[in-house]
């Protein structure tokens, strides 16, 4: 935090907002983890949640990407690797290229599983690489030139395709519950929030399934990973609430 004033402002925003919930979502809007925070939010809360997952997502998009990477790697060395979760080695040349906007880093396994999966790779992508990136709204949160290699838009598979604002959209929906949530006892508050998020996830998936059926007008089924698969084998798999967790995750404070 740059100054005490800025810190207080953010702190106030977090608490005034909804009592300090940290969430990790898939960009499609499904909430995978929620944590009720008793103290001011920090990367620690997101590391707690991410480290509890069976399969860490290959790409994490976070407002303070660098802090999350450093903290997580201190707790569990080489979690975010290669290059501490940066897309390329932070050489002067790579940094200059990233800054000039001429750099692209393709992560082809985000669209098609690796032919020969890495040991301990994510079951859906086959990749064991783990990146922590900034979306375009938070690129300026870091002053370290090496972190220009953490820009989401360097990855063509993600640039313009990922709704990095999913958490903000969830938050604006949840805000309308504040009038009764803020009156509730802490235990009731936690219980209600857990329930509301569950129903939100179920409805979100039902709507998605309905939209996919309507759009493709064909039979669909679920694969082993609870992903929706169209009957046409050449079609791409659509993200649904996957038992394995998302490939791209958005940790956010609500
Ligand atoms: Zn999803």
Tab-separated table of C-alpha atoms and ligand atoms in Angstrom:
chain	number	residue	atom	x	y	z
A	1	UNK	CA	0.000	0.000	0.000
A	2	UNK	CA	1.453	3.321	-1.010
A	3	UNK	CA	0.357	5.336	1.986
A	4	UNK	CA	-1.583	4.984	5.181
A	5	UNK	CA	-4.404	7.063	3.678
A	6	UNK	CA	-4.702	4.759	0.692
A	7	UNK	CA	-4.611	1.768	3.008
A	8	UNK	CA	-7.385	3.175	5.164
A	9	UNK	CA	-9.467	3.908	2.111
A	10	UNK	CA	-9.159	0.387	0.779
A	11	UNK	CA	-9.700	-1.070	4.229
A	12	UNK	CA	-12.827	0.990	4.660
A	13	UNK	CA	-14.069	-0.127	1.263
A	14	UNK	CA	-13.566	-3.778	2.122
A	15	UNK	CA	-15.351	-3.580	5.437
A	16	UNK	CA	-18.097	-1.252	4.373
A	17	UNK	CA	-18.692	-3.511	1.400
A	18	UNK	CA	-19.702	-6.806	2.942
A	19	UNK	CA	-17.650	-7.683	5.955
A	20	UNK	CA	-14.558	-9.013	4.248
A	21	UNK	CA	-15.143	-12.053	2.117
A	22	UNK	CA	-12.388	-13.383	-0.096
A	23	UNK	CA	-13.545	-15.400	-3.106
A	24	UNK	CA	-11.870	-17.388	-5.835
A	25	UNK	CA	-13.925	-17.671	-8.987
A	26	UNK	CA	-13.703	-19.091	-12.438
A	27	UNK	CA	-14.044	-16.265	-14.997
A	28	UNK	CA	-17.344	-17.935	-16.043
A	29	UNK	CA	-18.719	-16.780	-12.693
A	30	UNK	CA	-18.715	-19.958	-10.598
A	31	UNK	CA	-17.380	-19.420	-7.075
A	32	UNK	CA	-14.970	-22.166	-6.007
A	33	UNK	CA	-13.751	-20.872	-2.654
A	34	UNK	CA	-14.974	-18.353	-0.131
A	35	UNK	CA	-13.293	-17.303	3.068
A	36	UNK	CA	-14.572	-14.976	5.737
A	37	UNK	CA	-11.764	-12.660	6.759
A	38	UNK	CA	-11.398	-11.408	10.288
A	39	UNK	CA	-8.508	-9.100	9.485
A	40	UNK	CA	-7.668	-6.971	6.465
A	41	UNK	CA	-7.355	-8.981	3.309
A	42	UNK	CA	-3.937	-10.082	2.149
A	43	UNK	CA	-2.505	-12.533	-0.384
A	44	UNK	CA	-2.308	-14.932	2.561
A	45	UNK	CA	-6.068	-15.497	2.397
A	46	UNK	CA	-5.952	-16.449	-1.252
A	47	UNK	CA	-2.899	-18.631	-0.726
A	48	UNK	CA	-4.823	-20.432	2.076
A	49	UNK	CA	-7.582	-21.225	-0.358
A	50	UNK	CA	-5.476	-22.035	-3.410
A	51	UNK	CA	-3.196	-24.346	-1.445
A	52	UNK	CA	-6.255	-26.263	-0.241
A	53	UNK	CA	-7.187	-27.174	-3.806
A	54	UNK	CA	-6.320	-30.567	-5.206
A	55	UNK	CA	-5.348	-29.053	-8.550
A	56	UNK	CA	-3.985	-25.535	-8.589
A	57	UNK	CA	-5.291	-23.587	-11.610
A	58	UNK	CA	-2.669	-22.972	-14.282
A	59	UNK	CA	-3.436	-19.263	-14.403
A	60	UNK	CA	-4.406	-17.044	-11.497
A	61	UNK	CA	-5.466	-13.447	-12.183
A	62	UNK	CA	-5.059	-11.250	-9.138
A	63	UNK	CA	-4.918	-7.512	-8.397
A	64	UNK	CA	-1.587	-7.916	-6.565
A	65	UNK	CA	-0.160	-10.777	-8.583
A	66	UNK	CA	3.393	-10.273	-7.463
A	67	UNK	CA	2.483	-10.330	-3.760
A	68	UNK	CA	0.474	-13.526	-4.149
A	69	UNK	CA	3.286	-15.248	-5.982
A	70	UNK	CA	5.936	-14.220	-3.453
A	71	UNK	CA	3.819	-15.144	-0.446
A	72	UNK	CA	2.686	-18.503	-1.828
A	73	UNK	CA	6.177	-19.504	-2.912
A	74	UNK	CA	7.501	-18.681	0.564
A	75	UNK	CA	4.924	-20.986	2.126
A	76	UNK	CA	5.197	-23.714	-0.436
A	77	UNK	CA	8.328	-23.327	-2.566
A	78	UNK	CA	7.984	-23.465	-6.339
A	79	UNK	CA	4.192	-23.362	-6.339
A	80	UNK	CA	4.144	-20.585	-8.909
A	81	UNK	CA	6.670	-21.632	-11.457
A	82	UNK	CA	8.337	-21.073	-13.940
A	83	UNK	CA	9.837	-17.615	-13.305
A	84	UNK	CA	7.838	-17.113	-10.084
A	85	UNK	CA	4.647	-17.140	-12.098
A	86	UNK	CA	5.842	-14.724	-14.798
A	87	UNK	CA	5.199	-15.697	-18.401
A	88	UNK	CA	8.863	-15.518	-19.460
A	89	UNK	CA	12.260	-15.211	-17.881
A	90	UNK	CA	12.626	-11.592	-16.725
A	91	UNK	CA	15.596	-10.745	-18.947
A	92	UNK	CA	16.144	-7.151	-20.085
A	93	UNK	CA	15.242	-8.189	-23.609
A	94	UNK	CA	11.962	-9.887	-22.635
A	95	UNK	CA	10.958	-6.967	-20.421
A	96	UNK	CA	11.628	-4.492	-23.236
A	97	UNK	CA	9.544	-6.587	-25.644
A	98	UNK	CA	6.661	-6.871	-23.182
A	99	UNK	CA	6.696	-3.120	-22.614
A	100	UNK	CA	6.690	-2.349	-26.335
A	101	UNK	CA	3.630	-4.553	-26.750
A	102	UNK	CA	5.367	-6.791	-29.270
A	103	UNK	CA	5.423	-9.871	-27.109
A	104	UNK	CA	3.029	-12.798	-27.231
A	105	UNK	CA	3.295	-15.854	-25.040
A	106	UNK	CA	1.077	-18.688	-26.206
A	107	UNK	CA	-0.191	-21.244	-23.749
A	108	UNK	CA	-1.671	-23.741	-26.237
A	109	UNK	CA	-2.660	-26.229	-23.517
A	110	UNK	CA	-5.381	-23.816	-22.418
A	111	UNK	CA	-7.314	-24.842	-25.515
A	112	UNK	CA	-6.021	-28.375	-26.155
A	113	UNK	CA	-4.503	-30.713	-23.586
A	114	UNK	CA	-0.758	-31.302	-23.854
A	115	UNK	CA	0.072	-34.407	-25.913
A	116	UNK	CA	2.547	-35.594	-23.312
A	117	UNK	CA	1.280	-34.217	-19.995
A	118	UNK	CA	3.755	-32.948	-17.380
A	119	UNK	CA	4.123	-35.015	-14.221
A	120	UNK	CA	1.693	-33.427	-11.713
A	121	UNK	CA	0.108	-31.463	-14.544
A	122	UNK	CA	-3.480	-30.224	-14.309
A	123	UNK	CA	-5.740	-33.091	-15.449
A	124	UNK	CA	-7.455	-30.922	-18.049
A	125	UNK	CA	-4.495	-29.049	-19.532
A	126	UNK	CA	-1.717	-31.505	-18.750
A	127	UNK	CA	0.455	-28.553	-17.808
A	128	UNK	CA	2.263	-28.148	-14.497
A	129	UNK	CA	3.003	-24.463	-15.168
A	130	UNK	CA	1.401	-21.988	-12.774
A	131	UNK	CA	1.221	-18.282	-13.555
A	132	UNK	CA	-0.025	-15.292	-11.568
A	133	UNK	CA	-1.051	-12.435	-13.843
A	134	UNK	CA	-2.551	-8.937	-13.767
A	135	UNK	CA	-5.575	-8.000	-15.823
A	136	UNK	CA	-5.410	-4.698	-17.693
A	137	UNK	CA	-7.102	-2.785	-14.870
A	138	UNK	CA	-4.390	-3.711	-12.381
A	139	UNK	CA	-1.223	-3.704	-14.448
A	140	UNK	CA	-0.178	-0.491	-12.758
A	141	UNK	CA	-0.315	-2.009	-9.288
A	142	UNK	CA	3.324	-2.991	-9.661
A	143	UNK	CA	6.304	-0.756	-10.232
A	144	UNK	CA	8.722	-3.622	-10.814
A	145	UNK	CA	9.599	-3.733	-14.534
A	146	UNK	CA	9.940	-7.537	-14.337
A	147	UNK	CA	6.222	-7.717	-13.696
A	148	UNK	CA	5.447	-6.446	-17.172
A	149	UNK	CA	5.785	-10.173	-17.874
A	150	UNK	CA	2.653	-10.759	-15.814
A	151	UNK	CA	0.217	-9.085	-18.203
A	152	UNK	CA	-2.799	-11.181	-19.064
A	153	UNK	CA	-2.960	-9.600	-22.510
A	154	UNK	CA	0.389	-11.134	-23.502
A	155	UNK	CA	-1.399	-14.494	-23.752
A	156	UNK	CA	-3.467	-14.751	-26.955
A	157	UNK	CA	-5.534	-17.617	-25.475
A	158	UNK	CA	-6.689	-15.277	-22.701
A	159	UNK	CA	-6.497	-11.725	-24.072
A	160	UNK	CA	-10.002	-10.340	-24.483
A	161	UNK	CA	-11.527	-13.750	-23.793
A	162	UNK	CA	-11.493	-13.874	-20.030
A	163	UNK	CA	-14.022	-11.940	-18.008
A	164	UNK	CA	-11.659	-10.695	-15.340
A	165	UNK	CA	-14.487	-8.589	-13.925
A	166	UNK	CA	-16.593	-11.601	-12.885
A	167	UNK	CA	-15.945	-10.901	-9.200
A	168	UNK	CA	-17.021	-7.260	-9.477
A	169	UNK	CA	-20.240	-8.438	-11.114
A	170	UNK	CA	-20.854	-10.948	-8.327
A	171	UNK	CA	-20.167	-8.268	-5.764
A	172	UNK	CA	-22.688	-5.843	-7.208
A	173	UNK	CA	-25.291	-8.647	-7.081
A	174	UNK	CA	-24.487	-9.515	-3.474
A	175	UNK	CA	-24.616	-5.897	-2.370
A	176	UNK	CA	-28.389	-5.936	-2.454
A	177	UNK	CA	-28.319	-8.459	0.417
A	178	UNK	CA	-26.447	-6.064	2.681
A	179	UNK	CA	-29.591	-4.791	4.388
A	180	UNK	CA	-30.174	-8.134	6.084
A	181	UNK	CA	-26.675	-9.612	5.971
A	182	UNK	CA	-25.293	-6.734	7.997
A	183	UNK	CA	-27.974	-7.216	10.659
A	184	UNK	CA	-27.205	-10.921	11.113
A	185	UNK	CA	-25.088	-12.456	13.842
A	186	UNK	CA	-21.644	-13.518	12.625
A	187	UNK	CA	-22.529	-17.228	12.535
A	188	UNK	CA	-25.785	-16.530	10.668
A	189	UNK	CA	-23.934	-14.234	8.295
A	190	UNK	CA	-21.423	-16.955	7.410
A	191	UNK	CA	-24.133	-19.599	7.029
A	192	UNK	CA	-26.291	-17.364	4.837
A	193	UNK	CA	-23.386	-16.350	2.648
A	194	UNK	CA	-22.417	-19.972	2.109
A	195	UNK	CA	-26.019	-20.724	1.136
A	196	UNK	CA	-26.441	-17.739	-1.145
A	197	UNK	CA	-23.220	-18.581	-2.992
A	198	UNK	CA	-24.316	-22.193	-3.388
A	199	UNK	CA	-27.641	-21.189	-4.952
A	200	UNK	CA	-25.879	-18.612	-7.087
A	201	UNK	CA	-23.541	-21.337	-8.436
A	202	UNK	CA	-26.376	-23.775	-9.107
A	203	UNK	CA	-28.440	-21.164	-10.948
A	204	UNK	CA	-25.443	-19.966	-12.922
A	205	UNK	CA	-24.699	-23.505	-14.128
A	206	UNK	CA	-28.352	-24.211	-14.927
A	207	UNK	CA	-28.592	-21.053	-16.989
A	208	UNK	CA	-25.351	-21.851	-18.799
A	209	UNK	CA	-26.532	-25.355	-19.600
A	210	UNK	CA	-29.861	-24.010	-20.821
A	211	UNK	CA	-28.136	-21.409	-23.032
A	212	UNK	CA	-25.764	-23.983	-24.508
A	213	UNK	CA	-28.649	-26.352	-25.302
A	214	UNK	CA	-30.578	-23.533	-26.926
A	215	UNK	CA	-27.620	-22.220	-28.900
A	216	UNK	CA	-26.380	-25.540	-30.277
A	217	UNK	CA	-29.734	-27.273	-30.453
A	218	UNK	CA	-28.104	-30.638	-29.972
A	219	UNK	CA	-27.650	-33.246	-27.314
A	220	UNK	CA	-24.930	-32.571	-24.829
A	221	UNK	CA	-23.386	-34.677	-22.139
A	222	UNK	CA	-20.873	-34.335	-19.345
A	223	UNK	CA	-17.365	-35.753	-19.569
A	224	UNK	CA	-15.398	-37.256	-16.678
A	225	UNK	CA	-14.455	-33.798	-15.481
A	226	UNK	CA	-18.103	-32.599	-15.378
A	227	UNK	CA	-17.472	-30.440	-18.413
A	228	UNK	CA	-20.188	-30.046	-21.010
A	229	UNK	CA	-19.301	-31.754	-24.270
A	230	UNK	CA	-21.266	-31.327	-27.480
A	231	UNK	CA	-22.007	-34.434	-29.483
A	232	UNK	CA	-20.052	-33.084	-32.419
A	233	UNK	CA	-16.542	-34.272	-31.532
A	234	UNK	CA	-14.789	-31.352	-33.229
A	235	UNK	CA	-16.464	-28.839	-30.961
A	236	UNK	CA	-14.714	-27.325	-28.017
A	237	UNK	CA	-15.550	-28.241	-24.462
A	238	UNK	CA	-17.411	-25.625	-22.520
A	239	UNK	CA	-16.540	-24.714	-19.009
A	240	UNK	CA	-19.091	-25.800	-16.433
A	241	UNK	CA	-18.806	-26.251	-12.718
A	242	UNK	CA	-15.944	-28.701	-12.874
A	243	UNK	CA	-15.149	-31.077	-10.098
A	244	UNK	CA	-11.480	-30.465	-10.843
A	245	UNK	CA	-11.610	-26.724	-10.521
A	246	UNK	CA	-11.077	-24.076	-13.169
A	247	UNK	CA	-7.987	-23.573	-15.308
A	248	UNK	CA	-8.077	-19.856	-14.722
A	249	UNK	CA	-8.973	-18.470	-11.337
A	250	UNK	CA	-9.832	-15.005	-10.074
A	251	UNK	CA	-9.152	-14.359	-6.416
A	252	UNK	CA	-10.997	-11.235	-5.232
A	253	UNK	CA	-12.084	-9.517	-2.102
A	254	UNK	CA	-15.771	-8.698	-1.813
B	1	LIG	ZN1	-15.944	-21.881	-15.302
